[in-house]
Every structure is written in C-alpha cells, then in structure tokens.
Coordinates of C-alpha atoms in Angstrom, one line a residue:
M50 CA 22.7 -19.0 21.8
S51 CA 23.2 -15.6 20.0
E52 CA 25.2 -13.1 22.2
V53 CA 27.5 -10.5 22.2
L54 CA 31.1 -10.9 23.7
P55 CA 33.8 -8.1 24.0
A56 CA 36.7 -8.5 21.3
T57 CA 39.6 -7.6 23.6
G58 CA 42.2 -10.6 23.4
V59 CA 40.2 -12.3 21.0
R60 CA 42.7 -13.9 18.3
F61 CA 40.9 -14.1 14.9
D62 CA 41.5 -17.1 12.4
A63 CA 40.7 -15.2 9.6
D64 CA 39.7 -12.3 8.2
M65 CA 37.2 -10.6 6.1
E66 CA 36.4 -7.2 4.4
I67 CA 32.8 -8.3 4.6
L68 CA 30.7 -11.2 6.3
I69 CA 26.9 -11.8 5.6
I70 CA 25.2 -13.4 8.0
G71 CA 22.0 -15.4 6.4
G72 CA 22.3 -16.7 3.3
G73 CA 18.7 -16.4 1.9
A74 CA 17.5 -13.7 -1.2
C75 CA 18.6 -10.1 1.3
G76 CA 22.0 -12.1 1.8
L77 CA 22.9 -13.3 -1.6
V78 CA 22.4 -9.8 -3.4
A79 CA 23.6 -8.2 -0.6
A80 CA 27.0 -10.3 -1.5
L81 CA 26.5 -9.5 -5.4
A82 CA 26.6 -5.9 -4.6
A83 CA 29.2 -6.7 -3.0
R84 CA 31.6 -8.5 -5.0
E85 CA 30.3 -6.2 -7.5
A86 CA 32.2 -2.9 -5.7
G87 CA 35.4 -4.7 -4.9
S88 CA 35.2 -6.0 -2.0
D89 CA 36.2 -9.1 -0.2
V90 CA 33.1 -11.1 1.2
L91 CA 32.2 -13.9 2.7
V92 CA 28.2 -15.2 3.3
L93 CA 27.5 -17.5 6.5
E94 CA 24.9 -19.6 5.9
G95 CA 23.4 -21.8 9.1
D96 CA 22.1 -24.7 7.1
S97 CA 23.5 -27.1 4.9
T98 CA 22.2 -25.5 1.5
P99 CA 21.0 -21.6 1.6
S100 CA 17.2 -21.4 1.3
G101 CA 15.6 -19.4 4.2
S102 CA 12.2 -18.0 4.2
T103 CA 12.5 -17.0 0.3
A104 CA 12.4 -20.9 -0.2
L105 CA 9.0 -20.9 1.3
S106 CA 7.8 -17.6 -0.1
S107 CA 5.6 -17.2 -3.6
G108 CA 8.9 -15.4 -4.7
F109 CA 7.2 -12.8 -6.1
I110 CA 8.9 -9.2 -5.8
P111 CA 7.1 -6.4 -5.8
A112 CA 9.3 -3.5 -8.3
A113 CA 8.6 -0.2 -10.4
P114 CA 9.2 1.1 -12.4
T115 CA 11.0 -1.4 -14.4
R116 CA 11.3 -2.3 -18.3
F117 CA 9.4 -5.6 -17.9
Q118 CA 6.4 -3.8 -17.0
T119 CA 7.1 -1.1 -19.9
A120 CA 7.4 -4.1 -22.0
R121 CA 3.7 -5.1 -20.8
G122 CA 2.2 -1.8 -21.4
I123 CA 2.4 -1.1 -17.6
E124 CA 2.7 2.6 -16.5
D125 CA 4.3 2.4 -12.4
S126 CA 6.4 4.9 -11.0
S127 CA 8.5 4.6 -7.2
A128 CA 5.6 7.4 -6.2
L129 CA 2.9 5.6 -6.5
F130 CA 4.6 2.4 -5.4
S131 CA 5.7 4.3 -2.0
L132 CA 1.6 5.9 -2.1
D133 CA 0.3 1.8 -2.3
I134 CA 2.7 0.8 0.5
Q135 CA 2.2 3.7 3.2
R136 CA -2.0 2.8 2.0
K137 CA -1.6 -0.3 3.0
A138 CA 0.2 1.2 6.7
R139 CA -2.0 3.8 6.8
G140 CA 0.4 5.6 7.2
R141 CA 2.5 4.1 10.2
A142 CA 5.5 2.7 8.1
V143 CA 9.0 4.5 8.4
Q144 CA 8.9 6.9 5.4
A145 CA 12.5 7.1 4.5
I146 CA 12.7 3.5 4.3
V147 CA 9.7 3.1 2.2
D148 CA 11.1 5.5 -0.2
T149 CA 14.4 4.2 -0.3
V150 CA 13.2 0.1 -1.0
A151 CA 10.4 1.8 -3.7
A152 CA 13.1 3.8 -5.4
A153 CA 15.5 1.1 -5.3
S154 CA 13.0 -1.9 -6.2
G155 CA 13.2 -1.4 -10.5
T156 CA 17.1 -0.5 -10.6
T157 CA 17.7 -3.3 -8.5
L158 CA 15.6 -6.1 -10.4
E159 CA 17.0 -4.5 -14.0
W160 CA 20.9 -5.1 -12.7
L161 CA 20.3 -8.4 -11.5
A162 CA 19.2 -9.3 -15.3
D163 CA 21.9 -7.4 -16.9
A164 CA 24.9 -8.6 -14.7
H165 CA 23.2 -12.0 -13.5
G166 CA 21.1 -13.3 -15.7
L167 CA 17.3 -13.4 -13.7
D168 CA 15.1 -13.7 -16.1
W169 CA 11.8 -11.3 -14.9
I170 CA 8.1 -12.0 -15.9
V171 CA 5.4 -9.5 -14.4
L172 CA 2.1 -11.4 -13.1
D173 CA -0.7 -9.4 -15.0
D174 CA -3.0 -12.1 -14.9
F175 CA -4.7 -10.1 -11.4
I176 CA -3.6 -7.4 -9.1
Y177 CA -2.7 -8.0 -5.3
P178 CA -4.0 -6.6 -2.2
G179 CA -3.1 -3.3 -2.0
H180 CA -1.3 -2.3 -5.1
S181 CA -2.7 0.1 -7.6
R182 CA -0.8 -1.5 -10.5
H183 CA 0.6 -5.0 -12.0
R184 CA 4.3 -4.7 -10.6
M185 CA 4.6 -8.7 -8.8
H186 CA 8.1 -9.8 -10.6
A187 CA 8.9 -13.2 -10.7
V188 CA 11.5 -15.5 -12.4
P189 CA 9.1 -18.6 -14.8
E190 CA 9.0 -21.0 -11.8
R191 CA 6.7 -18.8 -10.0
T192 CA 8.0 -20.0 -7.3
G193 CA 10.5 -18.7 -4.0
A194 CA 12.3 -22.1 -4.1
A195 CA 13.7 -21.2 -7.8
L196 CA 14.2 -17.7 -7.1
M197 CA 16.8 -18.4 -4.5
A198 CA 18.2 -21.2 -7.5
W199 CA 19.0 -18.3 -9.2
L200 CA 20.2 -16.3 -6.7
L201 CA 22.8 -19.3 -5.8
N202 CA 23.6 -19.6 -9.5
A203 CA 24.7 -15.8 -10.2
V204 CA 26.4 -16.0 -6.5
E205 CA 28.1 -19.2 -7.5
K206 CA 29.6 -17.5 -10.9
T207 CA 31.1 -14.5 -9.5
G208 CA 32.4 -16.7 -7.1
V209 CA 31.5 -15.4 -3.7
P210 CA 32.0 -18.5 -1.0
I211 CA 28.9 -19.5 0.9
A212 CA 30.1 -21.6 4.0
T213 CA 27.1 -23.3 5.0
D214 CA 26.7 -25.3 8.1
A215 CA 28.1 -21.7 9.7
R216 CA 25.8 -21.1 12.5
V217 CA 27.1 -17.5 14.2
T218 CA 26.8 -18.1 17.5
S219 CA 28.5 -15.1 19.1
I220 CA 29.5 -11.2 17.6
Y221 CA 32.4 -9.4 18.9
S222 CA 32.2 -5.8 19.7
D223 CA 34.5 -3.0 20.8
A224 CA 32.6 0.0 22.0
G225 CA 30.3 -0.7 19.4
Y226 CA 32.4 -1.3 16.5
I227 CA 32.3 -4.9 15.6
K228 CA 35.5 -6.8 15.3
G229 CA 34.3 -10.3 13.9
V230 CA 31.8 -13.3 15.1
A231 CA 32.4 -16.9 15.9
V232 CA 31.0 -19.6 13.7
A233 CA 29.9 -23.3 15.1
R234 CA 30.3 -26.0 12.9
P235 CA 29.5 -29.5 12.6
D236 CA 32.2 -31.0 14.0
E237 CA 31.9 -29.2 17.5
K238 CA 34.8 -26.7 16.3
T239 CA 34.3 -23.0 16.7
E240 CA 36.0 -20.7 13.7
R241 CA 36.1 -16.6 15.0
L242 CA 36.5 -14.6 11.9
S243 CA 37.3 -10.3 12.0
C244 CA 35.4 -8.2 9.7
R245 CA 36.0 -4.4 9.0
K246 CA 31.7 -4.5 8.4
L247 CA 29.5 -7.0 8.8
I248 CA 25.7 -7.7 7.5
L249 CA 22.9 -9.1 8.9
A250 CA 20.5 -10.2 6.6
C251 CA 19.6 -13.6 9.1
N252 CA 15.5 -12.6 9.0
G253 CA 13.1 -12.2 12.0
Y254 CA 12.2 -14.3 14.9
G255 CA 9.1 -16.1 13.5
G256 CA 10.9 -19.1 15.1
N257 CA 11.0 -18.3 18.0
R258 CA 8.3 -18.9 20.5
A259 CA 9.1 -16.6 23.2
M260 CA 9.5 -13.5 21.0
V261 CA 6.2 -14.6 19.2
D262 CA 4.4 -15.3 22.3
E263 CA 5.7 -11.3 24.1
H264 CA 5.2 -9.1 20.9
I265 CA 2.4 -10.9 18.4
P266 CA 0.4 -13.0 21.0
E267 CA -2.5 -13.2 18.6
M268 CA 0.0 -15.7 16.6
S269 CA 1.5 -17.2 19.4
T270 CA -0.7 -21.0 18.7
A271 CA -0.6 -20.1 15.1
L272 CA 0.9 -22.9 12.2
Y273 CA 4.6 -21.2 11.8
F274 CA 5.0 -21.9 8.0
G275 CA 8.2 -19.6 8.0
H276 CA 12.2 -20.8 8.4
A277 CA 12.3 -22.5 11.8
G278 CA 16.3 -21.0 12.1
N279 CA 14.4 -17.7 12.5
K280 CA 15.1 -16.9 15.9
G281 CA 15.9 -13.2 16.2
D282 CA 19.4 -13.6 16.4
A283 CA 19.9 -10.4 14.6
V284 CA 17.2 -8.4 17.3
N285 CA 19.2 -9.6 20.2
W286 CA 22.5 -9.1 18.7
G287 CA 21.8 -5.9 17.5
T288 CA 20.0 -4.5 21.3
A289 CA 22.7 -6.0 22.9
L290 CA 24.6 -3.5 21.2
G291 CA 22.5 -0.7 22.1
A292 CA 20.9 -0.6 18.3
A293 CA 17.3 0.3 18.3
T294 CA 14.1 -1.5 17.4
Q295 CA 10.8 -0.4 15.4
H296 CA 7.4 -2.4 15.1
L297 CA 7.9 -5.8 16.5
S298 CA 4.6 -6.3 16.1
G299 CA 4.6 -6.0 12.4
Y300 CA 4.1 -9.6 10.5
Q301 CA 3.2 -11.1 7.3
G302 CA 0.2 -13.5 7.9
H303 CA -1.6 -16.0 5.6
G304 CA -5.3 -16.5 5.9
S305 CA -4.9 -19.5 3.0
V306 CA -3.4 -22.4 4.5
A307 CA -4.1 -26.0 2.9
Y308 CA -5.3 -27.9 6.0
P309 CA -4.1 -30.4 7.3
H310 CA -1.7 -30.8 4.2
G311 CA 0.7 -27.2 5.2
V312 CA 0.6 -25.9 1.5
L313 CA -0.1 -22.5 0.5
I314 CA -3.3 -21.7 -1.7
T315 CA -2.6 -18.6 -3.6
W316 CA -4.9 -15.6 -3.3
A317 CA -5.8 -14.6 -6.4
L318 CA -9.2 -17.2 -5.9
M319 CA -10.1 -14.7 -3.7
M320 CA -9.3 -11.5 -5.9
E321 CA -10.7 -13.2 -8.8
G322 CA -14.2 -14.3 -7.2
G323 CA -13.7 -16.6 -4.4
F324 CA -14.4 -16.4 -0.9
Q325 CA -14.3 -17.6 2.1
V326 CA -16.6 -19.8 4.7
N327 CA -16.8 -20.9 8.1
N328 CA -17.7 -24.0 9.3
Y329 CA -21.2 -22.4 9.7
G330 CA -21.1 -22.2 6.0
Q331 CA -20.8 -17.9 6.3
R332 CA -18.7 -15.6 5.1
F333 CA -16.9 -13.5 8.0
S334 CA -14.6 -10.9 6.4
N335 CA -13.5 -9.0 3.9
E336 CA -11.4 -10.7 1.2
H337 CA -10.1 -8.3 -0.2
A338 CA -8.5 -5.9 2.4
G339 CA -5.4 -8.4 2.0
Y340 CA -4.0 -12.3 3.1
S341 CA -2.0 -11.2 5.7
E342 CA -4.9 -9.8 7.8
Q343 CA -6.8 -12.3 6.6
A344 CA -4.7 -15.6 9.4
V345 CA -6.5 -13.2 12.0
H346 CA -10.0 -13.3 10.9
V347 CA -9.5 -17.1 9.9
L348 CA -8.0 -18.1 12.9
A349 CA -11.0 -16.4 15.1
Q350 CA -13.6 -18.7 13.5
P351 CA -14.4 -22.2 14.8
D352 CA -12.3 -25.2 14.8
R353 CA -9.7 -22.2 13.7
I354 CA -11.0 -23.1 10.3
A355 CA -12.2 -22.0 6.8
W356 CA -13.1 -22.9 3.5
N357 CA -11.9 -21.2 0.1
I358 CA -14.8 -21.4 -1.7
Y359 CA -14.4 -20.9 -5.9
D360 CA -15.0 -22.8 -9.0
A361 CA -13.6 -24.9 -12.1
R362 CA -12.7 -21.4 -13.8
L363 CA -10.8 -20.5 -10.9
H364 CA -9.0 -24.0 -10.2
E365 CA -7.8 -23.8 -13.8
R366 CA -6.6 -20.8 -13.3
A367 CA -4.6 -21.0 -10.0
L368 CA -2.9 -24.4 -11.9
A369 CA -0.6 -21.9 -12.8
F370 CA 0.6 -21.4 -9.7
A371 CA 3.8 -24.4 -8.3
N372 CA 2.2 -24.7 -4.6
Y373 CA -1.5 -24.9 -5.6
R374 CA -0.4 -27.6 -8.3
T375 CA 0.9 -29.5 -5.2
A376 CA -2.0 -28.7 -2.9
S377 CA -4.2 -30.5 -6.0
D378 CA -2.1 -33.3 -5.8
M379 CA -2.3 -33.6 -2.4
G380 CA -5.8 -33.9 -2.4
A381 CA -6.4 -30.3 -0.8
V382 CA -8.7 -29.4 -3.5
R383 CA -12.3 -30.5 -3.6
T384 CA -14.9 -30.7 -6.3
A385 CA -18.7 -31.1 -6.8
A386 CA -21.3 -30.3 -9.9
T387 CA -23.8 -28.7 -7.2
I388 CA -23.4 -26.5 -4.2
G389 CA -25.0 -29.0 -2.4
E390 CA -22.5 -32.2 -3.3
L391 CA -20.0 -29.9 -2.2
A392 CA -21.4 -29.2 1.2
A393 CA -21.6 -32.7 1.8
R394 CA -18.1 -33.2 0.3
T395 CA -17.6 -30.3 3.1
D396 CA -18.7 -31.3 5.8
L397 CA -20.7 -27.5 5.4
P398 CA -24.2 -26.7 6.3
A399 CA -26.0 -26.9 2.7
D400 CA -28.9 -24.1 3.6
A401 CA -26.1 -22.1 4.8
L402 CA -23.8 -22.6 2.0
A403 CA -26.4 -22.0 -0.7
K404 CA -27.7 -18.7 0.9
T405 CA -23.8 -17.4 0.9
V406 CA -23.4 -18.6 -2.6
S407 CA -26.8 -17.0 -3.8
E408 CA -25.5 -13.7 -1.9
T409 CA -22.3 -13.3 -3.5
T410 CA -24.0 -13.9 -6.8
A411 CA -26.6 -10.8 -6.0
M412 CA -23.0 -9.2 -5.1
A413 CA -21.5 -9.8 -8.4
S414 CA -24.6 -8.9 -10.2
G415 CA -24.9 -5.2 -8.2
M416 CA -28.0 -5.9 -7.0
Q417 CA -27.0 -6.3 -3.3
E418 CA -24.1 -4.8 -1.6
D419 CA -21.5 -6.6 0.5
H420 CA -22.2 -5.2 4.4
F421 CA -18.2 -6.3 4.6
G422 CA -17.2 -3.9 2.6
R423 CA -16.1 -6.4 -1.1
D424 CA -16.8 -5.2 -4.3
F425 CA -18.2 -8.1 -5.8
T426 CA -18.8 -6.9 -9.5
A427 CA -15.6 -6.8 -11.1
R428 CA -15.9 -10.5 -11.2
P429 CA -18.4 -13.0 -12.6
A430 CA -19.8 -14.7 -10.4
L431 CA -19.5 -18.5 -8.9
A432 CA -20.5 -21.0 -11.5
P433 CA -20.7 -25.0 -12.0
P434 CA -19.2 -27.2 -11.2
Y435 CA -17.7 -25.2 -7.9
C436 CA -14.4 -26.6 -5.4
A437 CA -13.3 -26.1 -2.0
V438 CA -9.9 -26.0 -0.1
K439 CA -10.0 -26.3 3.9
V440 CA -7.5 -23.6 5.1
T441 CA -6.1 -22.1 8.4
G442 CA -4.2 -18.9 9.0
A443 CA -0.8 -18.9 9.6
L444 CA 2.3 -16.5 10.6
F445 CA 4.7 -16.3 7.7
H446 CA 7.4 -14.2 9.1
T447 CA 8.3 -10.7 10.9
Q448 CA 8.4 -7.3 10.2
G449 CA 9.5 -5.4 12.7
G450 CA 13.2 -5.5 13.2
L451 CA 16.4 -3.7 13.8
L452 CA 15.6 0.0 13.1
I453 CA 18.5 1.1 10.2
D454 CA 18.7 4.1 7.5
E455 CA 18.8 5.3 4.1
T456 CA 21.8 3.0 3.7
A457 CA 20.6 0.0 6.1
R458 CA 23.2 1.1 8.6
V459 CA 21.6 0.4 11.8
L460 CA 20.0 3.1 13.7
R461 CA 21.3 3.4 17.9
L462 CA 18.6 4.0 20.6
D463 CA 20.4 7.9 20.7
G464 CA 19.6 8.6 16.9
G465 CA 23.0 7.4 16.0
R466 CA 25.0 4.8 13.7
L467 CA 26.8 2.1 14.7
P468 CA 29.7 2.3 12.9
N469 CA 29.9 -0.7 10.6
L470 CA 26.9 -2.7 11.4
F471 CA 24.3 -3.1 8.7
A472 CA 20.5 -4.8 8.2
G473 CA 18.5 -6.0 5.7
G474 CA 15.6 -8.0 5.0
G475 CA 13.6 -9.9 7.8
A476 CA 16.4 -8.9 10.3
A477 CA 15.6 -4.8 10.2
C478 CA 12.2 -2.6 10.6
G479 CA 10.1 -3.4 7.1
V480 CA 8.0 -1.3 5.5
S481 CA 4.5 -2.5 6.7
G482 CA 4.1 -0.9 10.1
P483 CA 3.1 -2.1 13.6
T484 CA 0.1 -4.5 12.6
C485 CA -0.5 -7.6 10.3
S486 CA -2.7 -5.5 8.6
G487 CA 0.3 -2.9 7.2
Y488 CA 1.6 -5.7 4.9
L489 CA 1.5 -5.2 1.0
S490 CA 1.8 -8.3 -0.8
G491 CA 5.6 -8.7 -1.8
N492 CA 6.7 -6.6 1.0
G493 CA 8.9 -9.2 2.6
L494 CA 11.3 -9.7 -0.4
L495 CA 11.1 -6.0 -1.2
T496 CA 13.4 -5.1 1.5

C-alpha cells in the first residue's frame, strides 16, 4: 500500500542525493540527465527487470525538429509540433507543458544519440493521426522492448545503479518536504533511504481498477494493455502531500488489439487504406480520427469486437512492425482471394461486407463521400487478395496525473511548488487533455 508518513524520528539506512521511483523510459532518461549533471542518483524499480509501459509500447517517440528529420528532407519545428498537440487535444492540454516537451523533444533525442549512443530512425512511410509531419522516431528494431534495451545499456555504461525488486511502499515527509522512502524487498525486509530530491516516474493508474472505474468508467471493463504495476502510486502519494492533479479522465486507448491473441495491430493499416467493420460487416466511424478514441468506438460494437479489413499490399507493409509479425505468426491474420471467401473466413455477412468494400472503393475514386468524414482518396482502394484481423479496444495507459510546472516540479493545490518532488511520464499530467480523443500518437513516450 502506498502512503505518506511523517519523517520525524525515522532512521534511514542510506542517503542518496536523488531517488527515482520507476525504471521505465522516463526514469532512465531522468537518471542519465541527473548523472550527467554530477548528481548521485539511484533508480528504484519494483520489477525484477526494468520494463514498464515502455516495453509494451511501440517505442515510437515524436520529436521536432531533429537532424534525423533534416537528413530525410523533413522540415519541422517545435512550434508546429505544439500546434498539432493542442489541435488534437482541442486546446485543452496545459499549454506550458505542451510547449516545454515539444521544445525539448528534438534536443533530447539528439542528446541521447550523441551522449549515449542511441540510434534513431525516422518513420516516414506514413503520417500518424494528428501529426502534420513525419516526426516519429524509433530505434532500429522498432519496438518498445528494444528502446528499453538501448536505454538500459546507456544507464549501465554511466554506472547509475538500478535497484530491482525494490517496491517503494511509503514516502516520508516533513511538512511537504520529502525526506526519504521505504522500500520493500523480496526477503520481506524494509530499507529506508533518505534523499534530497525525489522523482516520480512510476507511470499512471491503468492497473488500478478502482481508479479506472472512478475516472474513466468507459474503460472499466476494457482489456488493459499496460503494465500491471501501474497502480496510481504517484497520484496517491502526491494528493496525500497536497499536490494538484489534472486531467485524470485522460488516457490512451487503442482500437486495434488482436483478439484473442492480445497483440497490437499497427494503425498503419488504417492510415494507408484499410478500414474497420463490426460483426454486421458495416463501418462505424472515421478510422483516421485516431486510434485512441477508436477504442471507445470498437467497444461500443456488438460483442465489443471489430474487424480490420485490408489487402495484401498493406499486409506486406505491416510486416515491418514486429508486433504485426508476431500476430501473423500466431494466426491472427486471415487471408482470402475474394470478399466472399473473406466473409466466410470471418463469419461476416457476405452481402454487407461486399457492400462496404464497394463503398470504400467508390470513396477512394472520389465518386462518393464518407458520411463519417474520412478522406479515402489519398490511398488506393483495396484489391485482392484480402486480409482481416479480429480486434477489440483496449486501455493502454492513463494521461492525467500530478500537475507539474515547466521544470517537472510538482505543484500544490494552492499553486505553489512542493519543494523537492518532481514527476514525469505517466506519473504527471500529460499533454492530451481530459479525454482519450486528445491523445496524439506518441504522447505517452513524448513526456
């Protein structure tokens, strides 16, 4: 149980200048920055191996501008990036945080490359929903697990210690000033570590069913695709200390998780010409609005199921994504030479599916407009052979959290700052605003 306890009379076993709770991307990048600044730092990770939500993600980070974009002839700016973030959030994201992370994004990735050897590629094969430029960066393996491996290697080389199987249960405070933490170890012993600064990088509350029920009830019965350890500790500690929270109703969903395989199916299929139908063989939304809000649309369909419909051309392109290859190897992808055969392989009504395919073909040629508002004309119509994947909607991670200023210092309810408490990543209020529809692709790893 996470709690805040008085520090009076507590004897600490060891002293550190900076403690970081959480060994995901946020915690590891914070550790690298702290060590570079000459600080004595220790990362506390509850799992036996650092992974967190980062390892479960695609590992794609939006950033602008970067020299990696410039090398591909992509013109971008942090100002344009900020506009894209707020446009997706409908102006409801905290502007100071938006501007801060957008401005720091490009320099941070270049610093990770120059100082710590991370190798970045720009994904320029398609534009992610809401972005006006190709600005998604990834390590060459294109997975979140690989991103974690690169970061862990960098941290190891700098000599920053990571204590694993170190679950922080309590924070010790003296009138809002953090004095230290209690750490539960596998041998049931408790260690007490003092610190002069504490960074909360322990993500959000997606793994806390009671908090999900309270703040995002539409996802209360959805598949949770995040890390089980995301129990809302940062929010609970912060509120106990008098911290402000914001946008706790914000989150990232995803409308394309293979069912029952539980593997993420890339949204590139939708952006490049594919579409989704329900069990009646009918489309039900604008797939280009965004994959986060699509989770809600999918879960509103019969049996909470949808089908991704696409063709062999898109199948070949999707094989560049490791998750898609995994899903294909697991038998999630169904193929057919004709729409009638595809209907038989998916148990979808043949007439309805054929009608939907015919309508999208007409939309692609400009002969018909989509009443959901999607523009099909930028990509070719689907052609045989065809493919389908059965999917459901899922909750990936929460986007609300502790309210922070531009230096990541946690703010109090009265607008002041807690003196030595910082938060980042999923522990802090992000840049997506109060709803899932405000999530711009990559916002999670961006912060």
